[in-house]
Amino acid sequence: MRPITEENLVTTYNNFYEFGSHKRIFSAAQDLDVRPWTVTIDGMVEETQTLDIDTLIRRMSLQERVYRLRCVEAWSMVVPWTGFPLADLVALARPRSSATFLRMETFLQPNVATGQRQSWYPWPYVEGITLAEATNELAFLVTGAYGKPVEEQNGAPLRLALPWKYGFKSIKSITRFTFTDEMPSSFWMDVAGDEYGFWANVNPEVPHPRWSQATERPLGQDDRIPTLMFNGYAEEVASLYADLQGERLYF
Ligand code: MTE
Protein backbone atom coordinates (compact mmCIF):
# COMPACT_ATOMS: atom_id res chain seq x y z
CA MET A 1 0.00 0.00 0.00
CA ARG A 2 2.94 2.35 0.55
CA PRO A 3 6.11 2.95 -1.47
CA ILE A 4 9.41 1.43 -0.41
CA THR A 5 11.54 4.00 1.43
CA GLU A 6 14.70 5.16 -0.31
CA GLU A 7 17.62 3.04 0.84
CA ASN A 8 19.85 5.99 1.73
CA LEU A 9 17.21 7.30 4.15
CA VAL A 10 16.91 3.93 5.88
CA THR A 11 20.69 3.67 6.32
CA THR A 12 21.31 7.25 7.50
CA TYR A 13 18.41 7.98 9.89
CA ASN A 14 18.53 5.48 12.74
CA ASN A 15 17.82 4.73 16.35
CA PHE A 16 20.71 2.75 17.84
CA TYR A 17 21.39 4.13 21.31
CA GLU A 18 24.54 2.03 21.65
CA PHE A 19 26.13 4.56 19.27
CA GLY A 20 24.43 7.73 20.55
CA SER A 21 20.98 9.09 21.33
CA HIS A 22 20.61 10.94 18.00
CA LYS A 23 19.74 9.80 14.46
CA ARG A 24 23.11 10.18 12.72
CA ILE A 25 24.92 7.18 14.16
CA PHE A 26 25.62 5.46 10.83
CA SER A 27 29.34 6.27 10.66
CA ALA A 28 29.98 5.43 14.35
CA ALA A 29 28.18 2.09 13.87
CA GLN A 30 30.73 1.05 11.21
CA ASP A 31 33.15 0.36 14.10
CA LEU A 32 31.07 -2.66 15.14
CA ASP A 33 32.75 -5.90 14.03
CA VAL A 34 29.97 -8.15 12.80
CA ARG A 35 32.28 -11.09 11.98
CA PRO A 36 33.04 -13.30 13.76
CA TRP A 37 29.69 -13.19 15.60
CA THR A 38 28.04 -15.81 17.72
CA VAL A 39 24.44 -16.22 18.81
CA THR A 40 23.63 -18.12 22.01
CA ILE A 41 20.31 -19.91 22.49
CA ASP A 42 19.70 -20.81 26.13
CA GLY A 43 17.24 -20.91 29.03
CA MET A 44 14.35 -23.38 28.89
CA VAL A 45 15.58 -25.33 25.86
CA GLU A 46 16.50 -28.96 25.29
CA GLU A 47 20.13 -27.95 24.88
CA THR A 48 22.09 -24.66 25.08
CA GLN A 49 23.62 -23.81 21.70
CA THR A 50 26.16 -21.21 20.60
CA LEU A 51 26.15 -20.81 16.84
CA ASP A 52 28.38 -18.91 14.48
CA ILE A 53 26.17 -16.43 12.61
CA ASP A 54 27.08 -17.78 9.16
CA THR A 55 26.42 -21.38 10.27
CA LEU A 56 23.02 -20.24 11.53
CA ILE A 57 22.20 -18.35 8.32
CA ARG A 58 23.22 -21.34 6.17
CA ARG A 59 20.79 -23.55 8.08
CA MET A 60 17.86 -21.23 7.30
CA SER A 61 16.05 -20.68 4.03
CA LEU A 62 16.15 -16.98 3.32
CA GLN A 63 13.22 -14.93 2.04
CA GLU A 64 12.62 -11.29 1.20
CA ARG A 65 9.74 -9.46 2.90
CA VAL A 66 8.64 -5.86 2.48
CA TYR A 67 7.54 -4.57 5.90
CA ARG A 68 6.42 -1.29 7.36
CA LEU A 69 8.21 -0.07 10.51
CA ARG A 70 6.45 2.44 12.76
CA CYS A 71 8.69 4.09 15.35
CA VAL A 72 7.07 5.12 18.63
CA GLU A 73 8.40 8.62 17.83
CA ALA A 74 5.88 8.74 14.92
CA TRP A 75 8.17 8.40 11.90
CA SER A 76 7.88 5.36 9.66
CA MET A 77 9.50 3.53 6.76
CA VAL A 78 8.94 0.61 4.37
CA VAL A 79 11.91 -1.73 3.95
CA PRO A 80 12.61 -4.84 1.87
CA TRP A 81 14.28 -7.06 4.47
CA THR A 82 15.97 -10.40 3.82
CA GLY A 83 15.96 -13.05 6.54
CA PHE A 84 14.04 -15.98 7.97
CA PRO A 85 11.00 -16.48 10.20
CA LEU A 86 11.73 -16.23 13.93
CA ALA A 87 9.60 -19.40 14.17
CA ASP A 88 12.42 -21.27 12.37
CA LEU A 89 14.90 -20.21 15.07
CA VAL A 90 12.39 -21.29 17.74
CA ALA A 91 12.15 -24.70 16.06
CA LEU A 92 15.96 -24.97 16.01
CA ALA A 93 16.07 -24.01 19.71
CA ARG A 94 13.65 -26.78 20.79
CA PRO A 95 12.14 -24.91 23.78
CA ARG A 96 10.67 -26.94 26.64
CA SER A 97 6.87 -26.92 26.81
CA SER A 98 7.07 -24.78 29.97
CA ALA A 99 8.73 -21.86 28.10
CA THR A 100 6.26 -19.05 27.34
CA PHE A 101 8.48 -16.00 26.62
CA LEU A 102 11.54 -15.19 24.53
CA ARG A 103 14.09 -12.68 25.80
CA MET A 104 16.63 -11.23 23.34
CA GLU A 105 19.83 -9.33 24.05
CA THR A 106 22.18 -7.06 22.04
CA PHE A 107 26.02 -7.10 22.33
CA LEU A 108 27.82 -5.29 25.16
CA GLN A 109 30.98 -3.61 23.83
CA PRO A 110 31.45 -0.18 25.43
CA ASN A 111 34.95 0.03 23.89
CA VAL A 112 33.30 0.20 20.42
CA ALA A 113 29.78 1.42 21.14
CA THR A 114 30.42 4.65 23.00
CA GLY A 115 26.76 5.04 23.97
CA GLN A 116 27.26 2.03 26.22
CA ARG A 117 29.61 4.15 28.35
CA GLN A 118 26.56 6.16 29.44
CA SER A 119 26.04 4.31 32.67
CA TRP A 120 22.55 5.69 33.33
CA TYR A 121 21.19 3.37 30.61
CA PRO A 122 20.56 -0.30 31.55
CA TRP A 123 22.90 -1.94 28.99
CA PRO A 124 22.77 -4.25 27.18
CA TYR A 125 19.62 -3.51 25.12
CA VAL A 126 17.07 -6.22 25.87
CA GLU A 127 13.66 -7.01 24.44
CA GLY A 128 11.06 -9.69 25.06
CA ILE A 129 7.97 -11.16 23.46
CA THR A 130 5.68 -14.11 24.12
CA LEU A 131 6.37 -17.41 22.41
CA ALA A 132 3.01 -17.06 20.66
CA GLU A 133 4.25 -13.76 19.18
CA ALA A 134 7.66 -15.24 18.33
CA THR A 135 6.04 -18.03 16.33
CA ASN A 136 3.55 -15.77 14.56
CA GLU A 137 4.10 -15.87 10.82
CA LEU A 138 5.06 -12.16 10.69
CA ALA A 139 7.90 -12.27 13.26
CA PHE A 140 11.06 -12.13 11.16
CA LEU A 141 14.81 -12.22 11.79
CA VAL A 142 16.65 -9.89 9.44
CA THR A 143 20.05 -10.59 7.90
CA GLY A 144 19.77 -8.32 4.85
CA ALA A 145 18.07 -5.27 3.39
CA TYR A 146 17.68 -4.00 -0.17
CA GLY A 147 19.17 -7.26 -1.45
CA LYS A 148 22.46 -6.92 0.48
CA PRO A 149 23.70 -7.88 3.93
CA VAL A 150 22.03 -5.56 6.45
CA GLU A 151 24.27 -2.65 7.44
CA GLU A 152 25.67 -2.17 10.94
CA GLN A 153 23.47 0.86 11.66
CA ASN A 154 20.35 -1.18 10.86
CA GLY A 155 21.33 -3.99 13.24
CA ALA A 156 23.83 -6.28 11.52
CA PRO A 157 24.33 -9.14 11.55
CA LEU A 158 20.93 -10.18 12.98
CA ARG A 159 17.99 -7.98 13.99
CA LEU A 160 14.34 -8.55 14.62
CA ALA A 161 11.44 -7.17 12.58
CA LEU A 162 8.06 -7.14 14.36
CA PRO A 163 6.09 -4.91 12.01
CA TRP A 164 2.92 -4.68 14.13
CA LYS A 165 4.74 -3.30 17.18
CA TYR A 166 6.50 0.02 17.77
CA GLY A 167 10.02 -0.07 16.35
CA PHE A 168 11.79 -0.27 19.72
CA LYS A 169 10.68 -3.92 20.00
CA SER A 170 12.72 -4.73 16.85
CA ILE A 171 16.01 -5.29 18.67
CA LYS A 172 19.25 -4.96 16.68
CA SER A 173 22.53 -6.90 16.60
CA ILE A 174 21.23 -9.81 18.68
CA THR A 175 23.69 -12.05 20.54
CA ARG A 176 21.38 -14.09 22.79
CA PHE A 177 17.94 -15.70 22.71
CA THR A 178 16.76 -16.93 26.11
CA PHE A 179 13.59 -18.98 26.55
CA THR A 180 11.84 -18.40 29.87
CA ASP A 181 8.52 -18.70 31.70
CA GLU A 182 8.75 -15.16 33.12
CA MET A 183 7.74 -11.99 31.27
CA PRO A 184 11.10 -10.29 30.56
CA SER A 185 11.65 -6.63 31.29
CA SER A 186 13.17 -4.58 28.47
CA PHE A 187 15.65 -1.74 28.00
CA TRP A 188 12.89 0.84 27.54
CA MET A 189 10.72 -0.56 30.34
CA ASP A 190 13.70 -0.11 32.64
CA VAL A 191 14.42 3.43 31.35
CA ALA A 192 10.80 4.70 31.45
CA GLY A 193 8.27 1.99 32.27
CA ASP A 194 5.38 4.46 32.44
CA GLU A 195 5.98 5.39 28.76
CA TYR A 196 7.19 2.11 27.21
CA GLY A 197 5.62 -1.22 28.09
CA PHE A 198 6.03 -4.88 27.26
CA TRP A 199 3.38 -5.18 24.54
CA ALA A 200 3.86 -1.96 22.53
CA ASN A 201 1.42 -2.83 19.75
CA VAL A 202 0.76 0.02 17.33
CA ASN A 203 -2.63 1.67 17.96
CA PRO A 204 -3.43 5.12 16.54
CA GLU A 205 -6.11 5.65 19.19
CA VAL A 206 -3.86 5.25 22.21
CA PRO A 207 -1.54 8.27 22.54
CA HIS A 208 1.94 8.13 23.98
CA PRO A 209 1.86 10.05 27.30
CA ARG A 210 3.61 12.97 25.53
CA TRP A 211 2.29 12.88 21.94
CA SER A 212 -0.45 11.54 19.66
CA GLN A 213 0.04 8.27 17.77
CA ALA A 214 -2.78 9.02 15.29
CA THR A 215 -0.47 9.90 12.38
CA GLU A 216 3.11 9.32 11.26
CA ARG A 217 5.70 10.91 8.98
CA PRO A 218 7.14 8.51 6.39
CA LEU A 219 10.91 9.12 5.99
CA GLY A 220 11.45 11.30 2.91
CA GLN A 221 7.97 12.87 3.04
CA ASP A 222 6.72 16.10 4.59
CA ASP A 223 3.08 15.09 4.78
CA ARG A 224 1.83 12.96 7.63
CA ILE A 225 -0.34 9.91 6.96
CA PRO A 226 -2.77 8.06 9.26
CA THR A 227 -1.33 5.33 11.46
CA LEU A 228 -3.14 2.00 11.15
CA MET A 229 -4.23 -0.41 13.89
CA PHE A 230 -1.43 -2.93 14.47
CA ASN A 231 0.43 -0.88 11.82
CA GLY A 232 -1.83 -2.42 9.18
CA TYR A 233 -1.27 -6.05 10.23
CA ALA A 234 -4.43 -6.59 12.34
CA GLU A 235 -5.60 -9.49 10.22
CA GLU A 236 -2.42 -11.43 10.96
CA VAL A 237 -1.95 -10.59 14.66
CA ALA A 238 -5.12 -9.32 16.37
CA SER A 239 -6.07 -12.84 17.47
CA LEU A 240 -2.88 -13.02 19.58
CA TYR A 241 -4.42 -10.46 21.95
CA ALA A 242 -8.08 -11.59 22.05
CA ASP A 243 -7.73 -13.00 25.58
CA LEU A 244 -5.46 -10.24 26.90
CA GLN A 245 -7.83 -7.29 27.04
CA GLY A 246 -6.90 -6.52 30.67
CA GLU A 247 -3.27 -5.84 29.62
CA ARG A 248 -1.83 -2.49 28.53
CA LEU A 249 -1.41 -3.71 24.98
CA TYR A 250 -0.72 -0.43 23.17
CA PHE A 251 2.28 1.35 24.67
N1 MTE B 1 18.07 -2.08 18.98
C1 MTE B 1 19.14 -1.73 19.72
N2 MTE B 1 20.01 -2.70 20.09
N3 MTE B 1 19.36 -0.46 20.14
C2 MTE B 1 18.48 0.56 19.81
O1 MTE B 1 18.70 1.71 20.23
N4 MTE B 1 16.39 1.18 18.68
C3 MTE B 1 15.05 0.67 18.35
C4 MTE B 1 15.13 -0.52 17.38
N5 MTE B 1 16.13 -1.47 17.81
C5 MTE B 1 17.34 0.23 19.03
C6 MTE B 1 17.19 -1.11 18.60
C7 MTE B 1 14.18 1.69 17.78
S1 MTE B 1 13.58 2.88 18.86
C8 MTE B 1 13.79 1.69 16.46
S2 MTE B 1 12.61 2.76 15.88
C9 MTE B 1 14.42 0.77 15.49
O2 MTE B 1 15.43 -0.04 16.08
C10 MTE B 1 15.05 1.61 14.38
O3 MTE B 1 15.56 0.78 13.39
P1 MTE B 1 16.36 1.45 12.17
O4 MTE B 1 17.43 2.32 12.75
O5 MTE B 1 16.89 0.29 11.38
O6 MTE B 1 15.36 2.27 11.43
PDB file of N, CA, C and O and ligand atoms in Angstrom, residues 10 13-18 25 69-73 75 77 81 106-107 123 125 153-155 159 166-173 187-188 219, ligand 1:
ATOM      1  N   VAL A  10      16.978   5.007   4.893  1.00  0.00           N
ATOM      2  CA  VAL A  10      16.906   3.925   5.884  1.00  0.00           C
ATOM      3  C   VAL A  10      18.273   3.695   6.544  1.00  0.00           C
ATOM      4  O   VAL A  10      18.357   3.332   7.714  1.00  0.00           O
ATOM      5  N   TYR A  13      19.278   7.397   8.864  1.00  0.00           N
ATOM      6  CA  TYR A  13      18.409   7.978   9.891  1.00  0.00           C
ATOM      7  C   TYR A  13      18.017   6.818  10.796  1.00  0.00           C
ATOM      8  O   TYR A  13      17.186   5.988  10.423  1.00  0.00           O
ATOM      9  N   ASN A  14      18.671   6.699  11.939  1.00  0.00           N
ATOM     10  CA  ASN A  14      18.530   5.478  12.741  1.00  0.00           C
ATOM     11  C   ASN A  14      18.346   5.759  14.219  1.00  0.00           C
ATOM     12  O   ASN A  14      18.746   6.809  14.718  1.00  0.00           O
ATOM     13  N   ASN A  15      17.784   4.784  14.888  1.00  0.00           N
ATOM     14  CA  ASN A  15      17.819   4.728  16.350  1.00  0.00           C
ATOM     15  C   ASN A  15      18.682   3.540  16.732  1.00  0.00           C
ATOM     16  O   ASN A  15      18.350   2.391  16.396  1.00  0.00           O
ATOM     17  N   PHE A  16      19.798   3.815  17.392  1.00  0.00           N
ATOM     18  CA  PHE A  16      20.712   2.750  17.841  1.00  0.00           C
ATOM     19  C   PHE A  16      21.500   3.375  18.983  1.00  0.00           C
ATOM     20  O   PHE A  16      22.609   3.869  18.798  1.00  0.00           O
ATOM     21  N   TYR A  17      20.872   3.370  20.173  1.00  0.00           N
ATOM     22  CA  TYR A  17      21.393   4.133  21.309  1.00  0.00           C
ATOM     23  C   TYR A  17      22.790   3.696  21.730  1.00  0.00           C
ATOM     24  O   TYR A  17      23.513   4.466  22.367  1.00  0.00           O
ATOM     25  N   GLU A  18      23.179   2.479  21.348  1.00  0.00           N
ATOM     26  CA  GLU A  18      24.536   2.033  21.651  1.00  0.00           C
ATOM     27  C   GLU A  18      25.570   2.977  21.040  1.00  0.00           C
ATOM     28  O   GLU A  18      26.700   3.078  21.515  1.00  0.00           O
ATOM     29  N   ILE A  25      23.924   8.084  13.569  1.00  0.00           N
ATOM     30  CA  ILE A  25      24.923   7.183  14.158  1.00  0.00           C
ATOM     31  C   ILE A  25      25.579   6.289  13.112  1.00  0.00           C
ATOM     32  O   ILE A  25      26.405   5.450  13.455  1.00  0.00           O
ATOM     33  N   LEU A  69       7.733  -0.243   9.135  1.00  0.00           N
ATOM     34  CA  LEU A  69       8.215  -0.075  10.507  1.00  0.00           C
ATOM     35  C   LEU A  69       7.677   1.258  11.010  1.00  0.00           C
ATOM     36  O   LEU A  69       7.815   2.277  10.339  1.00  0.00           O
ATOM     37  N   ARG A  70       7.038   1.234  12.156  1.00  0.00           N
ATOM     38  CA  ARG A  70       6.454   2.444  12.755  1.00  0.00           C
ATOM     39  C   ARG A  70       7.170   2.687  14.075  1.00  0.00           C
ATOM     40  O   ARG A  70       7.025   1.927  15.037  1.00  0.00           O
ATOM     41  N   CYS A  71       7.994   3.745  14.109  1.00  0.00           N
ATOM     42  CA  CYS A  71       8.695   4.086  15.349  1.00  0.00           C
ATOM     43  C   CYS A  71       7.705   4.736  16.313  1.00  0.00           C
ATOM     44  O   CYS A  71       6.802   5.465  15.895  1.00  0.00           O
ATOM     45  N   VAL A  72       7.917   4.508  17.600  1.00  0.00           N
ATOM     46  CA  VAL A  72       7.073   5.120  18.634  1.00  0.00           C
ATOM     47  C   VAL A  72       7.154   6.651  18.573  1.00  0.00           C
ATOM     48  O   VAL A  72       6.239   7.346  19.010  1.00  0.00           O
ATOM     49  N   GLU A  73       8.250   7.166  17.968  1.00  0.00           N
ATOM     50  CA  GLU A  73       8.402   8.623  17.827  1.00  0.00           C
ATOM     51  C   GLU A  73       7.575   9.189  16.679  1.00  0.00           C
ATOM     52  O   GLU A  73       7.646  10.384  16.404  1.00  0.00           O
ATOM     53  N   TRP A  75       7.689   8.452  13.281  1.00  0.00           N
ATOM     54  CA  TRP A  75       8.167   8.401  11.897  1.00  0.00           C
ATOM     55  C   TRP A  75       8.070   6.937  11.460  1.00  0.00           C
ATOM     56  O   TRP A  75       7.948   6.025  12.281  1.00  0.00           O
ATOM     57  N   MET A  77       8.802   3.869   7.999  1.00  0.00           N
ATOM     58  CA  MET A  77       9.500   3.526   6.764  1.00  0.00           C
ATOM     59  C   MET A  77       8.970   2.195   6.249  1.00  0.00           C
ATOM     60  O   MET A  77       8.265   1.472   6.954  1.00  0.00           O
ATOM     61  N   TRP A  81      13.315  -6.313   3.643  1.00  0.00           N
ATOM     62  CA  TRP A  81      14.283  -7.055   4.467  1.00  0.00           C
ATOM     63  C   TRP A  81      14.537  -8.429   3.848  1.00  0.00           C
ATOM     64  O   TRP A  81      13.650  -9.003   3.218  1.00  0.00           O
ATOM     65  N   THR A 106      21.186  -7.635  22.967  1.00  0.00           N
ATOM     66  CA  THR A 106      22.182  -7.064  22.042  1.00  0.00           C
ATOM     67  C   THR A 106      23.578  -7.203  22.661  1.00  0.00           C
ATOM     68  O   THR A 106      23.701  -7.382  23.883  1.00  0.00           O
ATOM     69  N   PHE A 107      24.621  -7.067  21.851  1.00  0.00           N
ATOM     70  CA  PHE A 107      26.017  -7.097  22.330  1.00  0.00           C
ATOM     71  C   PHE A 107      26.266  -6.059  23.438  1.00  0.00           C
ATOM     72  O   PHE A 107      25.543  -5.066  23.540  1.00  0.00           O
ATOM     73  N   TRP A 123      22.318  -1.064  30.021  1.00  0.00           N
ATOM     74  CA  TRP A 123      22.897  -1.939  28.991  1.00  0.00           C
ATOM     75  C   TRP A 123      23.059  -3.353  29.484  1.00  0.00           C
ATOM     76  O   TRP A 123      23.302  -3.538  30.665  1.00  0.00           O
ATOM     77  N   TYR A 125      21.001  -3.639  25.606  1.00  0.00           N
ATOM     78  CA  TYR A 125      19.625  -3.505  25.123  1.00  0.00           C
ATOM     79  C   TYR A 125      18.980  -4.889  25.149  1.00  0.00           C
ATOM     80  O   TYR A 125      19.553  -5.869  24.681  1.00  0.00           O
ATOM     81  N   GLN A 153      24.377  -0.095  11.020  1.00  0.00           N
ATOM     82  CA  GLN A 153      23.470   0.861  11.662  1.00  0.00           C
ATOM     83  C   GLN A 153      22.029   0.364  11.716  1.00  0.00           C
ATOM     84  O   GLN A 153      21.222   0.819  12.519  1.00  0.00           O
ATOM     85  N   ASN A 154      21.697  -0.612  10.852  1.00  0.00           N
ATOM     86  CA  ASN A 154      20.347  -1.182  10.861  1.00  0.00           C
ATOM     87  C   ASN A 154      20.277  -2.488  11.660  1.00  0.00           C
ATOM     88  O   ASN A 154      19.239  -3.141  11.669  1.00  0.00           O
ATOM     89  N   GLY A 155      21.394  -2.854  12.326  1.00  0.00           N
ATOM     90  CA  GLY A 155      21.331  -3.992  13.240  1.00  0.00           C
ATOM     91  C   GLY A 155      22.029  -5.249  12.796  1.00  0.00           C
ATOM     92  O   GLY A 155      21.668  -6.347  13.233  1.00  0.00           O
ATOM     93  N   ARG A 159      18.920  -8.827  13.222  1.00  0.00           N
ATOM     94  CA  ARG A 159      17.985  -7.985  13.990  1.00  0.00           C
ATOM     95  C   ARG A 159      16.578  -8.507  13.769  1.00  0.00           C
ATOM     96  O   ARG A 159      16.310  -9.249  12.838  1.00  0.00           O
ATOM     97  N   TYR A 166       5.631  -1.150  17.898  1.00  0.00           N
ATOM     98  CA  TYR A 166       6.503   0.016  17.769  1.00  0.00           C
ATOM     99  C   TYR A 166       7.947  -0.454  17.584  1.00  0.00           C
ATOM    100  O   TYR A 166       8.350  -1.512  18.099  1.00  0.00           O
ATOM    101  N   GLY A 167       8.687   0.341  16.820  1.00  0.00           N
ATOM    102  CA  GLY A 167      10.020  -0.067  16.354  1.00  0.00           C
ATOM    103  C   GLY A 167      10.980  -0.472  17.449  1.00  0.00           C
ATOM    104  O   GLY A 167      11.887  -1.272  17.201  1.00  0.00           O
ATOM    105  N   PHE A 168      10.799   0.043  18.682  1.00  0.00           N
ATOM    106  CA  PHE A 168      11.792  -0.274  19.718  1.00  0.00           C
ATOM    107  C   PHE A 168      11.790  -1.755  20.079  1.00  0.00           C
ATOM    108  O   PHE A 168      12.754  -2.260  20.660  1.00  0.00           O
ATOM    109  N   LYS A 169      10.695  -2.481  19.734  1.00  0.00           N
ATOM    110  CA  LYS A 169      10.677  -3.924  20.003  1.00  0.00           C
ATOM    111  C   LYS A 169      11.598  -4.678  19.036  1.00  0.00           C
ATOM    112  O   LYS A 169      11.982  -5.816  19.308  1.00  0.00           O
ATOM    113  N   SER A 170      11.924  -4.059  17.887  1.00  0.00           N
ATOM    114  CA  SER A 170      12.718  -4.733  16.851  1.00  0.00           C
ATOM    115  C   SER A 170      14.203  -4.585  17.164  1.00  0.00           C
ATOM    116  O   SER A 170      14.930  -3.780  16.578  1.00  0.00           O
ATOM    117  N   ILE A 171      14.650  -5.377  18.107  1.00  0.00           N
ATOM    118  CA  ILE A 171      16.010  -5.285  18.666  1.00  0.00           C
ATOM    119  C   ILE A 171      17.063  -5.610  17.604  1.00  0.00           C
ATOM    120  O   ILE A 171      16.900  -6.522  16.797  1.00  0.00           O
ATOM    121  N   LYS A 172      18.162  -4.836  17.659  1.00  0.00           N
ATOM    122  CA  LYS A 172      19.246  -4.962  16.675  1.00  0.00           C
ATOM    123  C   LYS A 172      20.426  -5.770  17.219  1.00  0.00           C
ATOM    124  O   LYS A 172      20.632  -5.846  18.433  1.00  0.00           O
ATOM    125  N   SER A 173      21.226  -6.286  16.288  1.00  0.00           N
ATOM    126  CA  SER A 173      22.528  -6.903  16.600  1.00  0.00           C
ATOM    127  C   SER A 173      22.423  -7.870  17.780  1.00  0.00           C
ATOM    128  O   SER A 173      23.095  -7.720  18.805  1.00  0.00           O
ATOM    129  N   PHE A 187      14.853  -2.972  27.869  1.00  0.00           N
ATOM    130  CA  PHE A 187      15.647  -1.744  27.996  1.00  0.00           C
ATOM    131  C   PHE A 187      14.743  -0.545  28.264  1.00  0.00           C
ATOM    132  O   PHE A 187      14.930   0.189  29.228  1.00  0.00           O
ATOM    133  N   TRP A 188      13.719  -0.362  27.415  1.00  0.00           N
ATOM    134  CA  TRP A 188      12.890   0.845  27.543  1.00  0.00           C
ATOM    135  C   TRP A 188      11.940   0.770  28.725  1.00  0.00           C
ATOM    136  O   TRP A 188      11.590   1.796  29.305  1.00  0.00           O
ATOM    137  N   LEU A 219       9.595   8.531   6.299  1.00  0.00           N
ATOM    138  CA  LEU A 219      10.911   9.118   5.986  1.00  0.00           C
ATOM    139  C   LEU A 219      10.901   9.570   4.535  1.00  0.00           C
ATOM    140  O   LEU A 219      10.432   8.844   3.661  1.00  0.00           O
TER     141      LEU A 219
HETATM  142  N1  MTE B   1      18.075  -2.079  18.979  1.00  0.00           N
HETATM  143  C1  MTE B   1      19.142  -1.731  19.723  1.00  0.00           C
HETATM  144  N2  MTE B   1      20.012  -2.700  20.092  1.00  0.00           N
HETATM  145  N3  MTE B   1      19.363  -0.460  20.137  1.00  0.00           N
HETATM  146  C2  MTE B   1      18.480   0.557  19.812  1.00  0.00           C
HETATM  147  O1  MTE B   1      18.703   1.710  20.229  1.00  0.00           O
HETATM  148  N4  MTE B   1      16.395   1.179  18.684  1.00  0.00           N
HETATM  149  C3  MTE B   1      15.050   0.671  18.348  1.00  0.00           C
HETATM  150  C4  MTE B   1      15.127  -0.516  17.376  1.00  0.00           C
HETATM  151  N5  MTE B   1      16.132  -1.473  17.811  1.00  0.00           N
HETATM  152  C5  MTE B   1      17.337   0.231  19.033  1.00  0.00           C
HETATM  153  C6  MTE B   1      17.185  -1.110  18.602  1.00  0.00           C
HETATM  154  C7  MTE B   1      14.179   1.694  17.776  1.00  0.00           C
HETATM  155  S1  MTE B   1      13.583   2.875  18.865  1.00  0.00           S
HETATM  156  C8  MTE B   1      13.793   1.687  16.462  1.00  0.00           C
HETATM  157  S2  MTE B   1      12.613   2.765  15.878  1.00  0.00           S
HETATM  158  C9  MTE B   1      14.422   0.772  15.492  1.00  0.00           C
HETATM  159  O2  MTE B   1      15.434  -0.036  16.084  1.00  0.00           O
HETATM  160  C10 MTE B   1      15.048   1.608  14.384  1.00  0.00           C
HETATM  161  O3  MTE B   1      15.562   0.779  13.392  1.00  0.00           O
HETATM  162  P1  MTE B   1      16.363   1.447  12.174  1.00  0.00           P
HETATM  163  O4  MTE B   1      17.433   2.318  12.747  1.00  0.00           O
HETATM  164  O5  MTE B   1      16.888   0.294  11.376  1.00  0.00           O
HETATM  165  O6  MTE B   1      15.364   2.269  11.434  1.00  0.00           O
END
